[in-house]
PDB file of C-alpha atoms in Angstrom:
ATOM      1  CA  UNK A   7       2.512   0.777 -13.130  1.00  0.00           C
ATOM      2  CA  UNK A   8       2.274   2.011  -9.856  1.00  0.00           C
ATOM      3  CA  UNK A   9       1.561   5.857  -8.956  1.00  0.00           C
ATOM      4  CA  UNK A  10       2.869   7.343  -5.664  1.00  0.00           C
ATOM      5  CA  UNK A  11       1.116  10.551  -5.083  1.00  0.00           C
ATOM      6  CA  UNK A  12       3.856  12.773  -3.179  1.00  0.00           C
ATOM      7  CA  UNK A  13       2.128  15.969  -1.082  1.00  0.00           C
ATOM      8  CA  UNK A  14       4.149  18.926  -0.943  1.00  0.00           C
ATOM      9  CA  UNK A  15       3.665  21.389   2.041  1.00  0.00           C
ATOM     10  CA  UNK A  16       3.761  24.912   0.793  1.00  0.00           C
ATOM     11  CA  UNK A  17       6.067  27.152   2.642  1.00  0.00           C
ATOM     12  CA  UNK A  18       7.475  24.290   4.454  1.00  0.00           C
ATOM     13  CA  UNK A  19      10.579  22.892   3.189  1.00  0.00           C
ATOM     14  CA  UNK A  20      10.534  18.725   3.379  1.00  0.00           C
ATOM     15  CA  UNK A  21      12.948  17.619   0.889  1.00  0.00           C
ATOM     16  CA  UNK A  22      12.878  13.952   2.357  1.00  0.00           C
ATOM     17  CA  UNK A  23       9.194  13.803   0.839  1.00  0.00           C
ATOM     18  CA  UNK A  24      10.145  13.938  -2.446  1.00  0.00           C
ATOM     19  CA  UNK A  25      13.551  12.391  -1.895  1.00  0.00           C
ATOM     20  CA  UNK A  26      11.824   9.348  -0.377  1.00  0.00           C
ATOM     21  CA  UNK A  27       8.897   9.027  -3.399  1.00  0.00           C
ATOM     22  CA  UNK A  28      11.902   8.731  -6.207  1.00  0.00           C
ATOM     23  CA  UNK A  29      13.371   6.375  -3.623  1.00  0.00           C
ATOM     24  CA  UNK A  30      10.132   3.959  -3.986  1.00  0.00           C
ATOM     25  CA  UNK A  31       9.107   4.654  -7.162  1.00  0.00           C
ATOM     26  CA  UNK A  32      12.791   3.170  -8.074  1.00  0.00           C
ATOM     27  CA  UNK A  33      12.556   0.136  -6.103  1.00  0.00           C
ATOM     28  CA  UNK A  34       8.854  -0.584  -7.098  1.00  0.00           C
ATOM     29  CA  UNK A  35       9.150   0.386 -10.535  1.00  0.00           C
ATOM     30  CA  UNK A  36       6.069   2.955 -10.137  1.00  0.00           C
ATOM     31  CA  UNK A  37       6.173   6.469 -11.339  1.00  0.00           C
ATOM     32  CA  UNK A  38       5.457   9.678  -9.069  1.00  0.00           C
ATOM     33  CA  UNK A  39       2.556  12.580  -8.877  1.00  0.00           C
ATOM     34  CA  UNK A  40       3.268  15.660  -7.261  1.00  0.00           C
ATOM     35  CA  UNK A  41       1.253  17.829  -5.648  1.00  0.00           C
ATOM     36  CA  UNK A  42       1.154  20.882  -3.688  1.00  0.00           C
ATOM     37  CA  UNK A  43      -1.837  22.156  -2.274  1.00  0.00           C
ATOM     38  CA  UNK A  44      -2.655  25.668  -1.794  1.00  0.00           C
ATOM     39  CA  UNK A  45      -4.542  25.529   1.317  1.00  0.00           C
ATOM     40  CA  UNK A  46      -7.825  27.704   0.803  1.00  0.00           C
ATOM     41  CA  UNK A  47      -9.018  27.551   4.317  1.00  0.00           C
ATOM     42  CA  UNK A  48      -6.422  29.721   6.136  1.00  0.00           C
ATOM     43  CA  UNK A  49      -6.626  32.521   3.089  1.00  0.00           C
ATOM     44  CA  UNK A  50      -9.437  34.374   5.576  1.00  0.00           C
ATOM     45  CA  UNK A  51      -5.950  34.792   8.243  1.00  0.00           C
ATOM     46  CA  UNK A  52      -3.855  35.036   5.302  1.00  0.00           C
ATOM     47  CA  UNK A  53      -1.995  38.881   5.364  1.00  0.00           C
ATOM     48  CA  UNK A  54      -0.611  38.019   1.738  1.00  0.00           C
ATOM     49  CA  UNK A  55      -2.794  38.282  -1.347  1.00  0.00           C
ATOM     50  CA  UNK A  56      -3.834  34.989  -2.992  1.00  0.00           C
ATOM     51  CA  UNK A  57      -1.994  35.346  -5.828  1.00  0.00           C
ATOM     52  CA  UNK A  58       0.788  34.917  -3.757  1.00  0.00           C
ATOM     53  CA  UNK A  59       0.002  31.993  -1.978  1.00  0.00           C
ATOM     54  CA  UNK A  60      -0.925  30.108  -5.388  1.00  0.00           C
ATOM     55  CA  UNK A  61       3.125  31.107  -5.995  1.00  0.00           C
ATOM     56  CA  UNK A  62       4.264  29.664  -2.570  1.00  0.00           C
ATOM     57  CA  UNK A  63       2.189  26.666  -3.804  1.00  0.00           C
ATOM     58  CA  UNK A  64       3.554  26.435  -6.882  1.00  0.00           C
ATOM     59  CA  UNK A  65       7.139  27.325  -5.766  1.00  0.00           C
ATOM     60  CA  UNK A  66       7.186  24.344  -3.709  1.00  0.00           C
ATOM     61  CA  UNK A  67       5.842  22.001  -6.606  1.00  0.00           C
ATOM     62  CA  UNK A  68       8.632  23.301  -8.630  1.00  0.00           C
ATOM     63  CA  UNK A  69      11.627  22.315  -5.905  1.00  0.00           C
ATOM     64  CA  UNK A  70      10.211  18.796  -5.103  1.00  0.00           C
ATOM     65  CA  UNK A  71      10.141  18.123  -8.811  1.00  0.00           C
ATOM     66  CA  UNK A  72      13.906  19.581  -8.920  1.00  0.00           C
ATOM     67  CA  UNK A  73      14.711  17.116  -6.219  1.00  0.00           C
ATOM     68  CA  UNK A  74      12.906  14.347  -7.850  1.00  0.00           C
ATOM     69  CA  UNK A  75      15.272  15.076 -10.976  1.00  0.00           C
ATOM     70  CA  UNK A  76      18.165  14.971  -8.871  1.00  0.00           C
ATOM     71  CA  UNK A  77      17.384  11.742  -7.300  1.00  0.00           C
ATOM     72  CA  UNK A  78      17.255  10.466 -10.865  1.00  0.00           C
ATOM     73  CA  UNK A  79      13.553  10.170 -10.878  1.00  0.00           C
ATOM     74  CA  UNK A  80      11.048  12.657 -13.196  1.00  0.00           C
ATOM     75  CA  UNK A  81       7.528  13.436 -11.955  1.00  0.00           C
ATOM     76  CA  UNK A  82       4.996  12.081 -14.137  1.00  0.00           C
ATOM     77  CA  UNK A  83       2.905  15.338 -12.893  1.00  0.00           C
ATOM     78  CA  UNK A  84       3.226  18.329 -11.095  1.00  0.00           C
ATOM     79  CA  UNK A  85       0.024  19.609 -10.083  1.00  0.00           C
ATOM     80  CA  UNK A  86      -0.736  22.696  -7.920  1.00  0.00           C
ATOM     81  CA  UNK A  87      -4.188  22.915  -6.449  1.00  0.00           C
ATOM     82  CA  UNK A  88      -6.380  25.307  -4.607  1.00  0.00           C
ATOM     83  CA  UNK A  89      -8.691  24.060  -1.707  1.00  0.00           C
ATOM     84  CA  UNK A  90      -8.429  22.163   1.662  1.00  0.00           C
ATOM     85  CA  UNK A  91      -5.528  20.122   1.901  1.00  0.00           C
ATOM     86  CA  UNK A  92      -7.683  16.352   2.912  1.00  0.00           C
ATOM     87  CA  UNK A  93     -10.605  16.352   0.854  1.00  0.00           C
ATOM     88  CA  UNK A  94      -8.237  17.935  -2.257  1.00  0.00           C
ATOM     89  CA  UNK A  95      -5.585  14.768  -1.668  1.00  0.00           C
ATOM     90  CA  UNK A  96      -8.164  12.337  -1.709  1.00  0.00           C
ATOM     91  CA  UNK A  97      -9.621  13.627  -4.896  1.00  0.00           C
ATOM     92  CA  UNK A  98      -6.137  14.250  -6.902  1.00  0.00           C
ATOM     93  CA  UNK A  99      -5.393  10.521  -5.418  1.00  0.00           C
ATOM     94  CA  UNK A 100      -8.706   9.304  -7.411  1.00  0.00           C
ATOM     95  CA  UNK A 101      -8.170  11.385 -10.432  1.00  0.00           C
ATOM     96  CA  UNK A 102      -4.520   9.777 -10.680  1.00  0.00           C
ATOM     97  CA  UNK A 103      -5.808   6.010  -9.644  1.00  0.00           C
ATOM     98  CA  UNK A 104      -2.664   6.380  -6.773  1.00  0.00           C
ATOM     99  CA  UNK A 105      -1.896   3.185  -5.360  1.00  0.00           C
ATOM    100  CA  UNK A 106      -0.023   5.300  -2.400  1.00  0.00           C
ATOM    101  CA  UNK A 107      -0.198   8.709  -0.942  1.00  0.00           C
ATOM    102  CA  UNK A 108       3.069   9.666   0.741  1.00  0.00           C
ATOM    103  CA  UNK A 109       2.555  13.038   2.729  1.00  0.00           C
ATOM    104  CA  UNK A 110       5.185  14.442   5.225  1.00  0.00           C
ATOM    105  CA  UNK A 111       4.672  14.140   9.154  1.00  0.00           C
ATOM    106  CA  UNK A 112       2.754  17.821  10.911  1.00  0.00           C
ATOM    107  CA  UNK A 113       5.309  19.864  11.031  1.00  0.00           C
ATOM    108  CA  UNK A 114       2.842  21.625  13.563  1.00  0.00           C
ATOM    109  CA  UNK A 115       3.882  21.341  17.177  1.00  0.00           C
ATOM    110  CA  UNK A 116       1.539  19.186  19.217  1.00  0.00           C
ATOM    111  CA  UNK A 117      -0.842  21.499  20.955  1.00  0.00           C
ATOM    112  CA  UNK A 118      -1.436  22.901  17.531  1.00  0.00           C
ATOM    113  CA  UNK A 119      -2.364  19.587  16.282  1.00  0.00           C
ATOM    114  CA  UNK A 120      -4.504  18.684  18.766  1.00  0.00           C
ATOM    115  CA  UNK A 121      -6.621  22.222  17.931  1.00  0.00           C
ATOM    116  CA  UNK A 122      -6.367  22.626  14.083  1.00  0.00           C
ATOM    117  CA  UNK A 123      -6.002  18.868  13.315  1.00  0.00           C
ATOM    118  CA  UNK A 124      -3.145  16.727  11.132  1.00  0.00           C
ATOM    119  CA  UNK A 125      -3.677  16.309   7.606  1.00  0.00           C
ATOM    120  CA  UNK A 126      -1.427  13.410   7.935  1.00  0.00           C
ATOM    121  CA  UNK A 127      -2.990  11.873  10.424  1.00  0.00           C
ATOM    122  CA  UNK A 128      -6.792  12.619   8.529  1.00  0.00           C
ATOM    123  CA  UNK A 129      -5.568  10.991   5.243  1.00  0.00           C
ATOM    124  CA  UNK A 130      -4.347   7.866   7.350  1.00  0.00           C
ATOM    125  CA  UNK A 131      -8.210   7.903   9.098  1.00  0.00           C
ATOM    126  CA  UNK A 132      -9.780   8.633   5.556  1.00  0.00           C
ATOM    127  CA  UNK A 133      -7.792   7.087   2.659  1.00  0.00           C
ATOM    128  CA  UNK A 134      -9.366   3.988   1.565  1.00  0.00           C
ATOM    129  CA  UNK A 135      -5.423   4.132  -0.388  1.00  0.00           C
ATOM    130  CA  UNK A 136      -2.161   2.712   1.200  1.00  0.00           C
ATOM    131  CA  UNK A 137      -0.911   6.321   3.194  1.00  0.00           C
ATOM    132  CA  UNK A 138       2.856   6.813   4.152  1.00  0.00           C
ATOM    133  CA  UNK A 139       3.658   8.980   6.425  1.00  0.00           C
ATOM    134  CA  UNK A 140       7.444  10.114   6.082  1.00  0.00           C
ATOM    135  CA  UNK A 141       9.035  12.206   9.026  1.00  0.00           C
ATOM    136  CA  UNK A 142      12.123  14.332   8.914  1.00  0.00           C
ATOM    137  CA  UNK A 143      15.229  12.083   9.673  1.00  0.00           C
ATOM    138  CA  UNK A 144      17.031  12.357  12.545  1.00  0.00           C
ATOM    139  CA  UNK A 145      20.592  14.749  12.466  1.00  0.00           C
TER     140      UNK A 145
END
């Protein structure tokens, strides 16, 4: 069976991620992981306590797995993890033997990229899996 690993951005609301992993997992007869990652690195900046942003994290796991239910499609897993957002994709992708990663594009605007980096655009450079990028649609 194959296992699309779908990455949820915390405090960042993409519901075409999800919406597109039920969407393949349909036509390819594969199930779906979920995962949100609760992004250690930026706690140091972070003015909210870290029990918080474990919640955010978890929050967000919660309404991609809603919208994977309303697309007709239940998560296999819903996992919420603590660390940077790269290195903990590529091992949740290994743990669950993914066959794809599908991550949302930077919702960062370009400068921003260019100085703090695109985990998108890492996990393409990195992932020895198949990684799809999916980018908001256009209105």
């Amino acid at each position: 069976m194959t296992t699309i690993l779908v990455c949820v951005t915390p405090r960042i609301d993409e519901p075409w991620v999800p919406e597109s992993g039920a969407q393949l997992a349909a036509e390819m007869g594969g199930q779906v992981v979920l995962l949100s990652v609760e992004e250690v690195e930026s706690q140091r900046f972070e003015p909210l306590p870290r029990s918080e942003t474990r919640a955010s994290a978890a929050e967000a796991a919660e309404r991609a797995a809603q919208r994977l239910r309303d697309a007709g499609a239940e998560p296999a897993q819903v996992l919420v993890r603590s660390g940077r957002p790269v290195e903990t994709v590529l091992e949740v992708a290994d743990e669950v033997d993914a066959d794809m990663i599908l991550v949302g594009s930077s919702p960062r605007r370009p400068i921003a990229q260019k100085l703090l980096g695109s985990v998108a655009l890492e996990l393409v450079q990195r992932s020895s899996r198949n990684v799809m990028v999916i980018s908001e649609p256009a209105s």
